[in-house]
């Protein structure tokens, strides 16, 4: 049974780990790689404890995740526009 369900957009890209991460209650990070996501994997494991999270994503989230992993943008705390937001020319 999963500890929690997490949307992929709420996970951070960790350039050093080359994985999307989400904070685990034990203090470590749940991790799932881009390759795992592309293979349809939905479970992110914590390397320090037995907890897992179910990662929810569809085609749009997967596409945004690919961009984040290629550009090095971390995620929700890195000033990314909300899903579906449109850029406004200034």
CSV table of N, CA and C in Angstrom, one decimal:
chain,number,residue,atom,x,y,z
A,1,UNK,N,0.8,-1.2,0.0
A,1,UNK,CA,0.0,0.0,0.0
A,1,UNK,C,0.9,1.2,0.0
A,2,UNK,N,0.5,2.2,-0.8
A,2,UNK,CA,1.3,3.4,-1.0
A,2,UNK,C,1.1,4.4,0.2
A,3,UNK,N,2.1,5.0,0.6
A,3,UNK,CA,2.1,6.0,1.7
A,3,UNK,C,1.2,7.2,1.3
A,4,UNK,N,1.3,7.6,0.0
A,4,UNK,CA,0.6,8.8,-0.4
A,4,UNK,C,0.6,8.7,-2.0
A,5,UNK,N,-0.4,9.5,-2.5
A,5,UNK,CA,-0.4,9.6,-4.0
A,5,UNK,C,0.1,11.0,-4.3
A,6,UNK,N,1.0,11.1,-5.2
A,6,UNK,CA,1.7,12.4,-5.6
A,6,UNK,C,1.6,12.6,-7.1
A,7,UNK,N,1.2,13.9,-7.5
A,7,UNK,CA,1.2,14.2,-8.9
A,7,UNK,C,2.6,14.5,-9.3
A,8,UNK,N,3.0,14.0,-10.5
A,8,UNK,CA,4.3,14.2,-11.0
A,8,UNK,C,4.7,15.7,-11.0
A,9,UNK,N,3.8,16.6,-11.3
A,9,UNK,CA,4.1,18.0,-11.3
A,9,UNK,C,4.5,18.6,-9.9
A,10,UNK,N,4.2,17.8,-8.8
A,10,UNK,CA,4.5,18.2,-7.5
A,10,UNK,C,5.9,17.7,-7.1
A,11,UNK,N,6.5,16.9,-7.9
A,11,UNK,CA,7.9,16.4,-7.6
A,11,UNK,C,8.9,17.3,-8.1
A,12,UNK,N,10.1,17.2,-7.6
A,12,UNK,CA,11.2,18.1,-8.0
A,12,UNK,C,12.2,17.2,-8.8
A,13,UNK,N,12.8,17.8,-9.8
A,13,UNK,CA,13.9,17.1,-10.6
A,13,UNK,C,15.2,17.4,-9.9
A,14,UNK,N,15.9,16.3,-9.5
A,14,UNK,CA,17.2,16.4,-8.8
A,14,UNK,C,18.2,16.0,-9.9
A,15,UNK,N,19.0,17.0,-10.3
A,15,UNK,CA,20.0,16.9,-11.3
A,15,UNK,C,21.1,15.9,-10.9
A,16,UNK,N,21.5,15.9,-9.7
A,16,UNK,CA,22.5,15.0,-9.2
A,16,UNK,C,22.1,13.6,-9.2
A,17,UNK,N,20.8,13.3,-8.7
A,17,UNK,CA,20.3,12.0,-8.7
A,17,UNK,C,19.8,11.5,-10.0
A,18,UNK,N,19.5,12.5,-10.9
A,18,UNK,CA,18.9,12.2,-12.2
A,18,UNK,C,17.6,11.5,-12.0
A,19,UNK,N,16.8,12.1,-11.1
A,19,UNK,CA,15.5,11.5,-10.7
A,19,UNK,C,14.5,12.6,-10.2
A,20,UNK,N,13.3,12.3,-10.3
A,20,UNK,CA,12.3,13.1,-9.7
A,20,UNK,C,12.2,12.7,-8.3
A,21,UNK,N,12.0,13.7,-7.3
A,21,UNK,CA,12.1,13.3,-5.9
A,21,UNK,C,10.9,14.0,-5.2
A,22,UNK,N,10.6,13.4,-4.1
A,22,UNK,CA,9.5,13.9,-3.2
A,22,UNK,C,9.9,13.6,-1.8
A,23,UNK,N,9.8,14.5,-0.8
A,23,UNK,CA,10.3,14.3,0.5
A,23,UNK,C,9.5,13.1,1.2
A,24,UNK,N,10.3,12.2,1.8
A,24,UNK,CA,9.8,11.1,2.6
A,24,UNK,C,9.8,11.5,4.1
A,25,UNK,N,8.8,11.0,4.9
A,25,UNK,CA,8.8,11.3,6.3
A,25,UNK,C,10.1,10.9,7.0
A,26,UNK,N,10.8,9.9,6.5
A,26,UNK,CA,12.0,9.5,7.2
A,26,UNK,C,13.2,10.5,7.0
A,27,UNK,N,13.0,11.5,6.1
A,27,UNK,CA,14.0,12.5,5.9
A,27,UNK,C,14.8,12.3,4.6
A,28,UNK,N,14.6,11.1,4.0
A,28,UNK,CA,15.2,10.9,2.7
A,28,UNK,C,14.3,11.4,1.6
A,29,UNK,N,14.5,10.9,0.4
A,29,UNK,CA,13.6,11.3,-0.8
A,29,UNK,C,13.1,10.1,-1.5
A,30,UNK,N,11.8,10.1,-1.8
A,30,UNK,CA,11.3,9.1,-2.8
A,30,UNK,C,11.9,9.5,-4.1
A,31,UNK,N,12.2,8.5,-5.0
A,31,UNK,CA,12.8,8.8,-6.2
A,31,UNK,C,12.2,7.9,-7.4
A,32,UNK,N,12.1,8.6,-8.5
A,32,UNK,CA,11.7,7.9,-9.7
A,32,UNK,C,12.4,8.5,-10.9
A,33,UNK,N,13.0,7.7,-11.8
A,33,UNK,CA,13.7,8.3,-12.9
A,33,UNK,C,12.9,8.5,-14.1
A,34,UNK,N,13.4,9.3,-15.1
A,34,UNK,CA,12.7,9.6,-16.3
A,34,UNK,C,12.4,8.3,-17.1
A,35,UNK,N,13.5,7.4,-17.1
A,35,UNK,CA,13.3,6.1,-17.8
A,35,UNK,C,12.2,5.3,-17.2
A,36,UNK,N,12.1,5.3,-15.9
A,36,UNK,CA,11.0,4.5,-15.2
A,36,UNK,C,9.7,5.1,-15.6
A,37,UNK,N,9.6,6.4,-15.6
A,37,UNK,CA,8.3,7.1,-16.0
A,37,UNK,C,7.9,6.7,-17.4
A,38,UNK,N,8.9,6.8,-18.3
A,38,UNK,CA,8.6,6.5,-19.7
A,38,UNK,C,8.2,5.0,-19.9
A,39,UNK,N,8.7,4.1,-19.0
A,39,UNK,CA,8.3,2.7,-19.1
A,39,UNK,C,6.9,2.5,-18.4
A,40,UNK,N,6.3,3.6,-17.9
A,40,UNK,CA,5.0,3.4,-17.3
A,40,UNK,C,5.0,3.1,-15.8
A,41,UNK,N,6.2,3.2,-15.2
A,41,UNK,CA,6.3,3.0,-13.7
A,41,UNK,C,5.5,4.1,-13.0
A,42,UNK,N,4.8,3.7,-11.9
A,42,UNK,CA,4.0,4.6,-11.1
A,42,UNK,C,4.4,4.7,-9.7
A,43,UNK,N,5.4,3.9,-9.3
A,43,UNK,CA,5.9,3.7,-7.9
A,43,UNK,C,7.2,4.4,-7.7
A,44,UNK,N,7.3,5.3,-6.7
A,44,UNK,CA,8.5,5.9,-6.4
A,44,UNK,C,8.9,5.4,-5.0
A,45,UNK,N,10.1,4.9,-4.9
A,45,UNK,CA,10.6,4.2,-3.7
A,45,UNK,C,11.5,5.2,-2.9
A,46,UNK,N,11.5,5.0,-1.6
A,46,UNK,CA,12.5,5.7,-0.7
A,46,UNK,C,13.7,4.7,-0.5
A,47,UNK,N,14.9,5.1,-0.8
A,47,UNK,CA,16.0,4.2,-0.6
A,47,UNK,C,16.4,3.9,0.9
A,48,UNK,N,15.8,4.7,1.8
A,48,UNK,CA,16.1,4.5,3.2
A,48,UNK,C,15.1,3.8,4.1
A,49,UNK,N,13.9,3.7,3.6
A,49,UNK,CA,12.8,3.0,4.3
A,49,UNK,C,11.9,2.2,3.4
A,50,UNK,N,10.9,1.6,3.9
A,50,UNK,CA,10.1,0.7,3.1
A,50,UNK,C,8.9,1.5,2.4
A,51,UNK,N,8.8,2.8,2.7
A,51,UNK,CA,7.6,3.5,2.1
A,51,UNK,C,7.7,3.7,0.6
A,52,UNK,N,6.6,3.8,0.0
A,52,UNK,CA,6.5,4.1,-1.4
A,52,UNK,C,5.4,5.1,-1.7
A,53,UNK,N,5.5,5.9,-2.8
A,53,UNK,CA,4.4,6.7,-3.1
A,53,UNK,C,3.9,6.3,-4.5
A,54,UNK,N,2.7,6.5,-4.8
A,54,UNK,CA,2.1,6.3,-6.1
A,54,UNK,C,2.2,7.7,-6.9
A,55,UNK,N,2.9,7.7,-8.0
A,55,UNK,CA,3.1,8.9,-8.8
A,55,UNK,C,2.0,8.9,-9.9
A,56,UNK,N,1.1,9.9,-9.8
A,56,UNK,CA,0.1,10.1,-10.8
A,56,UNK,C,0.5,11.0,-11.9
A,57,UNK,N,0.4,10.6,-13.1
A,57,UNK,CA,0.7,11.4,-14.3
A,57,UNK,C,0.0,10.9,-15.5
A,58,UNK,N,-0.2,11.8,-16.5
A,58,UNK,CA,-0.7,11.5,-17.8
A,58,UNK,C,0.3,12.0,-18.8
A,59,UNK,N,-0.1,12.0,-20.0
A,59,UNK,CA,0.8,12.4,-21.1
A,59,UNK,C,1.3,13.9,-21.0
A,60,UNK,N,0.4,14.8,-20.5
A,60,UNK,CA,0.8,16.2,-20.3
A,60,UNK,C,1.9,16.3,-19.2
A,61,UNK,N,1.7,15.6,-18.1
A,61,UNK,CA,2.6,15.7,-17.0
A,61,UNK,C,4.0,15.1,-17.4
A,62,UNK,N,3.9,14.0,-18.2
A,62,UNK,CA,5.1,13.3,-18.6
A,62,UNK,C,5.9,14.2,-19.6
A,63,UNK,N,5.2,15.0,-20.5
A,63,UNK,CA,5.9,15.9,-21.4
A,63,UNK,C,6.5,17.0,-20.6
A,64,UNK,N,5.8,17.6,-19.6
A,64,UNK,CA,6.4,18.6,-18.8
A,64,UNK,C,7.6,18.1,-18.0
A,65,UNK,N,7.5,16.8,-17.5
A,65,UNK,CA,8.6,16.2,-16.8
A,65,UNK,C,9.9,16.1,-17.7
A,66,UNK,N,9.7,15.7,-19.0
A,66,UNK,CA,10.8,15.6,-19.9
A,66,UNK,C,11.5,16.9,-20.1
A,67,UNK,N,10.7,18.0,-20.2
A,67,UNK,CA,11.3,19.3,-20.4
A,67,UNK,C,12.1,19.7,-19.1
A,68,UNK,N,11.5,19.4,-18.0
A,68,UNK,CA,12.2,19.8,-16.7
A,68,UNK,C,13.5,19.0,-16.6
A,69,UNK,N,13.5,17.7,-17.0
A,69,UNK,CA,14.7,16.9,-16.8
A,69,UNK,C,15.8,17.4,-17.8
A,70,UNK,N,15.4,17.9,-19.0
A,70,UNK,CA,16.3,18.3,-20.0
A,70,UNK,C,16.9,19.7,-19.7
A,71,UNK,N,16.0,20.6,-19.1
A,71,UNK,CA,16.5,21.9,-18.9
A,71,UNK,C,17.0,22.1,-17.5
A,72,UNK,N,16.9,21.1,-16.6
A,72,UNK,CA,17.4,21.2,-15.3
A,72,UNK,C,16.5,22.0,-14.3
A,73,UNK,N,15.3,22.3,-14.8
A,73,UNK,CA,14.4,23.0,-13.9
A,73,UNK,C,13.9,22.0,-12.8
A,74,UNK,N,14.0,22.4,-11.6
A,74,UNK,CA,13.7,21.5,-10.5
A,74,UNK,C,12.2,21.1,-10.3
A,75,UNK,N,11.4,22.1,-10.3
A,75,UNK,CA,10.0,21.8,-10.1
A,75,UNK,C,9.1,22.9,-9.5
A,76,UNK,N,8.2,22.5,-8.7
A,76,UNK,CA,7.2,23.5,-8.2
A,76,UNK,C,7.8,24.7,-7.5
A,77,UNK,N,8.9,24.6,-6.9
A,77,UNK,CA,9.5,25.7,-6.2
A,77,UNK,C,10.4,26.5,-7.1
A,78,UNK,N,10.6,26.2,-8.3
A,78,UNK,CA,11.5,26.9,-9.2
A,78,UNK,C,10.8,27.8,-10.2
A,79,UNK,N,9.8,28.5,-9.7
A,79,UNK,CA,9.1,29.5,-10.5
A,79,UNK,C,8.5,29.0,-11.8
A,80,UNK,N,8.1,27.7,-11.8
A,80,UNK,CA,7.5,27.2,-13.0
A,80,UNK,C,6.1,27.7,-13.1
A,81,UNK,N,5.5,28.0,-14.2
A,81,UNK,CA,4.1,28.4,-14.3
A,81,UNK,C,3.2,27.2,-14.0
A,82,UNK,N,2.1,27.4,-13.5
A,82,UNK,CA,1.1,26.3,-13.2
A,82,UNK,C,0.8,25.6,-14.5
A,83,UNK,N,0.4,24.4,-14.4
A,83,UNK,CA,0.0,23.6,-15.6
A,83,UNK,C,-1.1,24.3,-16.3
A,84,UNK,N,-0.9,24.4,-17.6
A,84,UNK,CA,-1.9,25.1,-18.5
A,84,UNK,C,-1.8,26.6,-18.5
A,85,UNK,N,-0.8,27.2,-17.8
A,85,UNK,CA,-0.6,28.6,-17.9
A,85,UNK,C,0.0,29.0,-19.2
A,86,UNK,N,-0.4,30.2,-19.7
A,86,UNK,CA,0.0,30.7,-21.0
A,86,UNK,C,1.0,31.9,-20.7
A,87,UNK,N,2.0,32.0,-21.5
A,87,UNK,CA,3.0,33.1,-21.4
A,87,UNK,C,2.3,34.3,-21.9
A,88,UNK,N,2.6,35.5,-21.3
A,88,UNK,CA,2.1,36.8,-21.7
A,88,UNK,C,3.3,37.6,-22.2
A,89,UNK,N,3.3,38.1,-23.4
A,89,UNK,CA,4.4,38.9,-23.9
A,89,UNK,C,4.3,40.3,-23.3
A,90,UNK,N,5.5,40.8,-22.9
A,90,UNK,CA,5.6,42.1,-22.3
A,90,UNK,C,6.3,43.1,-23.2
